[in-house]
Amino acid sequence: MGRGRLNKEEIRILGQNPYVVDVSEERVVYSDEFKRRFMKEYLEGKKPKQIFQDAGFDPAILGSKRIERAGARWRESFASGTLGDFQDAVVKCHERLLPPDRVIRAQNRQIDSLQVKIKRLQEENMQLKQQLTQAGNGRI
């Protein structure tokens, strides 16, 4: 696990992570959101492996080299001010090369990720409304 090509089960597991835009035997395409999260936490002193684990990735599947290289690329992009600048172009180019069923799977993963984010934001919004209501009633 985590060395060289990914097997079907590893691809399935990685594909369920909301921070994965696309995954194949050879590569994992991470979301811009995860790249920004990685850099924020890295600059706060967290180790790359821990950042990946906290984001729901299994380091045994990815392997230390994949984690190390991704982090190095993102640190370099961050230092040059281009972190995430090329993501949309890369994904669009990648989609043109993919068979339609893989494009649809990637889009469905992205939709699922966005739905999870919407639900989380709705829950946070509801909690804030409740806190405001309680504050207005003099409970806080």
PDB file of C-alpha atoms in Angstrom:
ATOM      1  CA  MET A   1       0.000   0.000   0.000  1.00  0.00           C
ATOM      2  CA  GLY A   2       1.124   3.515  -0.770  1.00  0.00           C
ATOM      3  CA  ARG A   3       3.961   2.562  -3.061  1.00  0.00           C
ATOM      4  CA  GLY A   4       3.759   3.229  -6.783  1.00  0.00           C
ATOM      5  CA  ARG A   5       0.367   2.662  -8.327  1.00  0.00           C
ATOM      6  CA  LEU A   6      -2.804   2.730  -6.304  1.00  0.00           C
ATOM      7  CA  ASN A   7      -5.091  -0.297  -6.425  1.00  0.00           C
ATOM      8  CA  LYS A   8      -8.861  -0.167  -6.945  1.00  0.00           C
ATOM      9  CA  GLU A   9      -9.683  -0.251  -3.231  1.00  0.00           C
ATOM     10  CA  GLU A  10      -7.213   2.559  -2.477  1.00  0.00           C
ATOM     11  CA  ILE A  11      -8.675   4.606  -5.349  1.00  0.00           C
ATOM     12  CA  ARG A  12     -12.170   4.021  -3.944  1.00  0.00           C
ATOM     13  CA  ILE A  13     -11.136   5.085  -0.435  1.00  0.00           C
ATOM     14  CA  LEU A  14      -9.272   8.190  -1.630  1.00  0.00           C
ATOM     15  CA  GLY A  15     -12.153   9.097  -3.944  1.00  0.00           C
ATOM     16  CA  GLN A  16     -14.463   9.387  -0.931  1.00  0.00           C
ATOM     17  CA  ASN A  17     -12.341  12.108   0.669  1.00  0.00           C
ATOM     18  CA  PRO A  18     -13.889  15.548   0.022  1.00  0.00           C
ATOM     19  CA  TYR A  19     -10.409  17.009  -0.539  1.00  0.00           C
ATOM     20  CA  VAL A  20      -9.790  14.772  -3.578  1.00  0.00           C
ATOM     21  CA  VAL A  21     -10.767  16.221  -6.961  1.00  0.00           C
ATOM     22  CA  ASP A  22      -9.646  13.166  -8.922  1.00  0.00           C
ATOM     23  CA  VAL A  23      -7.721   9.967  -8.305  1.00  0.00           C
ATOM     24  CA  SER A  24      -6.286   7.318 -10.596  1.00  0.00           C
ATOM     25  CA  GLU A  25      -3.702   4.553 -10.318  1.00  0.00           C
ATOM     26  CA  GLU A  26      -0.924   7.085 -10.937  1.00  0.00           C
ATOM     27  CA  ARG A  27      -2.009  10.313  -9.253  1.00  0.00           C
ATOM     28  CA  VAL A  28      -4.151  12.082  -6.709  1.00  0.00           C
ATOM     29  CA  VAL A  29      -5.470  15.568  -7.510  1.00  0.00           C
ATOM     30  CA  TYR A  30      -6.184  17.493  -4.316  1.00  0.00           C
ATOM     31  CA  SER A  31      -8.618  20.397  -3.977  1.00  0.00           C
ATOM     32  CA  ASP A  32      -7.393  23.980  -3.697  1.00  0.00           C
ATOM     33  CA  GLU A  33      -9.133  24.063  -0.316  1.00  0.00           C
ATOM     34  CA  PHE A  34      -6.928  21.245   0.955  1.00  0.00           C
ATOM     35  CA  LYS A  35      -3.784  22.861  -0.430  1.00  0.00           C
ATOM     36  CA  ARG A  36      -4.618  26.075   1.441  1.00  0.00           C
ATOM     37  CA  ARG A  37      -5.459  24.106   4.587  1.00  0.00           C
ATOM     38  CA  PHE A  38      -2.181  22.232   4.281  1.00  0.00           C
ATOM     39  CA  MET A  39      -0.156  25.439   4.036  1.00  0.00           C
ATOM     40  CA  LYS A  40      -2.013  27.122   6.906  1.00  0.00           C
ATOM     41  CA  GLU A  41      -1.449  24.173   9.226  1.00  0.00           C
ATOM     42  CA  TYR A  42       2.125  23.641   8.015  1.00  0.00           C
ATOM     43  CA  LEU A  43       2.956  27.274   8.784  1.00  0.00           C
ATOM     44  CA  GLU A  44       1.410  26.775  12.227  1.00  0.00           C
ATOM     45  CA  GLY A  45       3.976  24.022  12.831  1.00  0.00           C
ATOM     46  CA  LYS A  46       2.109  20.811  11.994  1.00  0.00           C
ATOM     47  CA  LYS A  47       3.950  17.999  10.226  1.00  0.00           C
ATOM     48  CA  PRO A  48       2.736  17.045   6.716  1.00  0.00           C
ATOM     49  CA  LYS A  49       1.745  13.507   7.710  1.00  0.00           C
ATOM     50  CA  GLN A  50      -0.376  14.835  10.586  1.00  0.00           C
ATOM     51  CA  ILE A  51      -2.081  17.366   8.302  1.00  0.00           C
ATOM     52  CA  PHE A  52      -3.029  14.594   5.874  1.00  0.00           C
ATOM     53  CA  GLN A  53      -4.273  12.368   8.722  1.00  0.00           C
ATOM     54  CA  ASP A  54      -6.355  15.179  10.216  1.00  0.00           C
ATOM     55  CA  ALA A  55      -7.934  15.701   6.780  1.00  0.00           C
ATOM     56  CA  GLY A  56      -9.074  12.070   6.677  1.00  0.00           C
ATOM     57  CA  PHE A  57      -6.277  10.582   4.580  1.00  0.00           C
ATOM     58  CA  ASP A  58      -4.646   7.271   5.467  1.00  0.00           C
ATOM     59  CA  PRO A  59      -0.863   7.796   5.180  1.00  0.00           C
ATOM     60  CA  ALA A  60      -0.455   4.066   4.631  1.00  0.00           C
ATOM     61  CA  ILE A  61      -2.444   4.383   1.399  1.00  0.00           C
ATOM     62  CA  LEU A  62      -0.750   7.535   0.143  1.00  0.00           C
ATOM     63  CA  GLY A  63       2.725   6.628   1.274  1.00  0.00           C
ATOM     64  CA  SER A  64       5.279   8.961   2.782  1.00  0.00           C
ATOM     65  CA  LYS A  65       6.829   9.881  -0.566  1.00  0.00           C
ATOM     66  CA  ARG A  66       3.498  11.068  -2.040  1.00  0.00           C
ATOM     67  CA  ILE A  67       2.848  13.172   1.060  1.00  0.00           C
ATOM     68  CA  GLU A  68       6.393  14.558   1.018  1.00  0.00           C
ATOM     69  CA  ARG A  69       6.290  15.487  -2.686  1.00  0.00           C
ATOM     70  CA  ALA A  70       2.808  17.061  -2.505  1.00  0.00           C
ATOM     71  CA  GLY A  71       3.889  19.178   0.456  1.00  0.00           C
ATOM     72  CA  ALA A  72       7.080  20.248  -1.333  1.00  0.00           C
ATOM     73  CA  ARG A  73       5.120  21.290  -4.454  1.00  0.00           C
ATOM     74  CA  TRP A  74       2.615  23.280  -2.406  1.00  0.00           C
ATOM     75  CA  ARG A  75       5.301  25.006  -0.316  1.00  0.00           C
ATOM     76  CA  GLU A  76       7.072  25.999  -3.529  1.00  0.00           C
ATOM     77  CA  SER A  77       3.827  27.284  -5.086  1.00  0.00           C
ATOM     78  CA  PHE A  78       2.949  29.116  -1.882  1.00  0.00           C
ATOM     79  CA  ALA A  79       6.365  30.787  -1.775  1.00  0.00           C
ATOM     80  CA  SER A  80       5.974  31.957  -5.375  1.00  0.00           C
ATOM     81  CA  GLY A  81       2.392  33.136  -4.756  1.00  0.00           C
ATOM     82  CA  THR A  82       0.822  30.663  -7.178  1.00  0.00           C
ATOM     83  CA  LEU A  83      -0.707  28.088  -4.818  1.00  0.00           C
ATOM     84  CA  GLY A  84      -3.915  26.902  -6.484  1.00  0.00           C
ATOM     85  CA  ASP A  85      -3.616  29.282  -9.451  1.00  0.00           C
ATOM     86  CA  PHE A  86      -3.388  26.473 -11.984  1.00  0.00           C
ATOM     87  CA  GLN A  87      -5.912  24.062 -10.479  1.00  0.00           C
ATOM     88  CA  ASP A  88      -8.882  24.976 -12.663  1.00  0.00           C
ATOM     89  CA  ALA A  89      -6.825  24.754 -15.832  1.00  0.00           C
ATOM     90  CA  VAL A  90      -5.299  21.431 -14.774  1.00  0.00           C
ATOM     91  CA  VAL A  91      -8.679  19.909 -13.943  1.00  0.00           C
ATOM     92  CA  LYS A  92     -10.260  21.147 -17.186  1.00  0.00           C
ATOM     93  CA  CYS A  93      -7.348  19.807 -19.242  1.00  0.00           C
ATOM     94  CA  HIS A  94      -7.441  16.554 -17.285  1.00  0.00           C
ATOM     95  CA  GLU A  95     -11.208  16.255 -17.870  1.00  0.00           C
ATOM     96  CA  ARG A  96     -10.740  16.598 -21.622  1.00  0.00           C
ATOM     97  CA  LEU A  97      -8.410  13.593 -21.513  1.00  0.00           C
ATOM     98  CA  LEU A  98     -10.701  11.485 -19.357  1.00  0.00           C
ATOM     99  CA  PRO A  99     -13.493   9.253 -20.556  1.00  0.00           C
ATOM    100  CA  PRO A 100     -16.927  10.768 -19.816  1.00  0.00           C
ATOM    101  CA  ASP A 101     -17.693   8.297 -17.007  1.00  0.00           C
ATOM    102  CA  ARG A 102     -14.575   9.380 -15.089  1.00  0.00           C
ATOM    103  CA  VAL A 103     -15.437  13.046 -15.577  1.00  0.00           C
ATOM    104  CA  ILE A 104     -18.918  12.365 -14.200  1.00  0.00           C
ATOM    105  CA  ARG A 105     -17.474  10.479 -11.196  1.00  0.00           C
ATOM    106  CA  ALA A 106     -15.093  13.372 -10.477  1.00  0.00           C
ATOM    107  CA  GLN A 107     -17.939  15.867 -10.770  1.00  0.00           C
ATOM    108  CA  ASN A 108     -20.147  13.742  -8.491  1.00  0.00           C
ATOM    109  CA  ARG A 109     -17.356  13.657  -5.870  1.00  0.00           C
ATOM    110  CA  GLN A 110     -17.085  17.421  -6.111  1.00  0.00           C
ATOM    111  CA  ILE A 111     -20.869  17.797  -5.737  1.00  0.00           C
ATOM    112  CA  ASP A 112     -20.830  15.468  -2.711  1.00  0.00           C
ATOM    113  CA  SER A 113     -18.046  17.526  -1.156  1.00  0.00           C
ATOM    114  CA  LEU A 114     -19.967  20.750  -1.696  1.00  0.00           C
ATOM    115  CA  GLN A 115     -23.129  19.235  -0.226  1.00  0.00           C
ATOM    116  CA  VAL A 116     -21.201  18.245   2.910  1.00  0.00           C
ATOM    117  CA  LYS A 117     -19.874  21.807   3.189  1.00  0.00           C
ATOM    118  CA  ILE A 118     -23.358  23.269   2.720  1.00  0.00           C
ATOM    119  CA  LYS A 119     -24.759  21.023   5.437  1.00  0.00           C
ATOM    120  CA  ARG A 120     -21.940  21.986   7.816  1.00  0.00           C
ATOM    121  CA  LEU A 121     -22.492  25.691   7.139  1.00  0.00           C
ATOM    122  CA  GLN A 122     -26.254  25.324   7.627  1.00  0.00           C
ATOM    123  CA  GLU A 123     -25.649  23.638  10.989  1.00  0.00           C
ATOM    124  CA  GLU A 124     -23.221  26.388  12.024  1.00  0.00           C
ATOM    125  CA  ASN A 125     -25.742  29.003  10.916  1.00  0.00           C
ATOM    126  CA  MET A 126     -28.474  27.339  12.989  1.00  0.00           C
ATOM    127  CA  GLN A 127     -26.203  27.244  16.053  1.00  0.00           C
ATOM    128  CA  LEU A 128     -25.390  30.937  15.661  1.00  0.00           C
ATOM    129  CA  LYS A 129     -29.088  31.780  15.335  1.00  0.00           C
ATOM    130  CA  GLN A 130     -29.821  29.821  18.495  1.00  0.00           C
ATOM    131  CA  GLN A 131     -27.031  31.616  20.339  1.00  0.00           C
ATOM    132  CA  LEU A 132     -28.363  34.982  19.191  1.00  0.00           C
ATOM    133  CA  THR A 133     -31.872  34.046  20.281  1.00  0.00           C
ATOM    134  CA  GLN A 134     -30.595  32.936  23.680  1.00  0.00           C
ATOM    135  CA  ALA A 135     -28.518  36.117  24.020  1.00  0.00           C
ATOM    136  CA  GLY A 136     -31.603  38.168  23.197  1.00  0.00           C
ATOM    137  CA  ASN A 137     -33.518  36.352  25.927  1.00  0.00           C
ATOM    138  CA  GLY A 138     -30.732  37.120  28.392  1.00  0.00           C
ATOM    139  CA  ARG A 139     -29.561  33.492  28.724  1.00  0.00           C
ATOM    140  CA  ILE A 140     -25.956  33.984  27.675  1.00  0.00           C
TER     141      ILE A 140
END
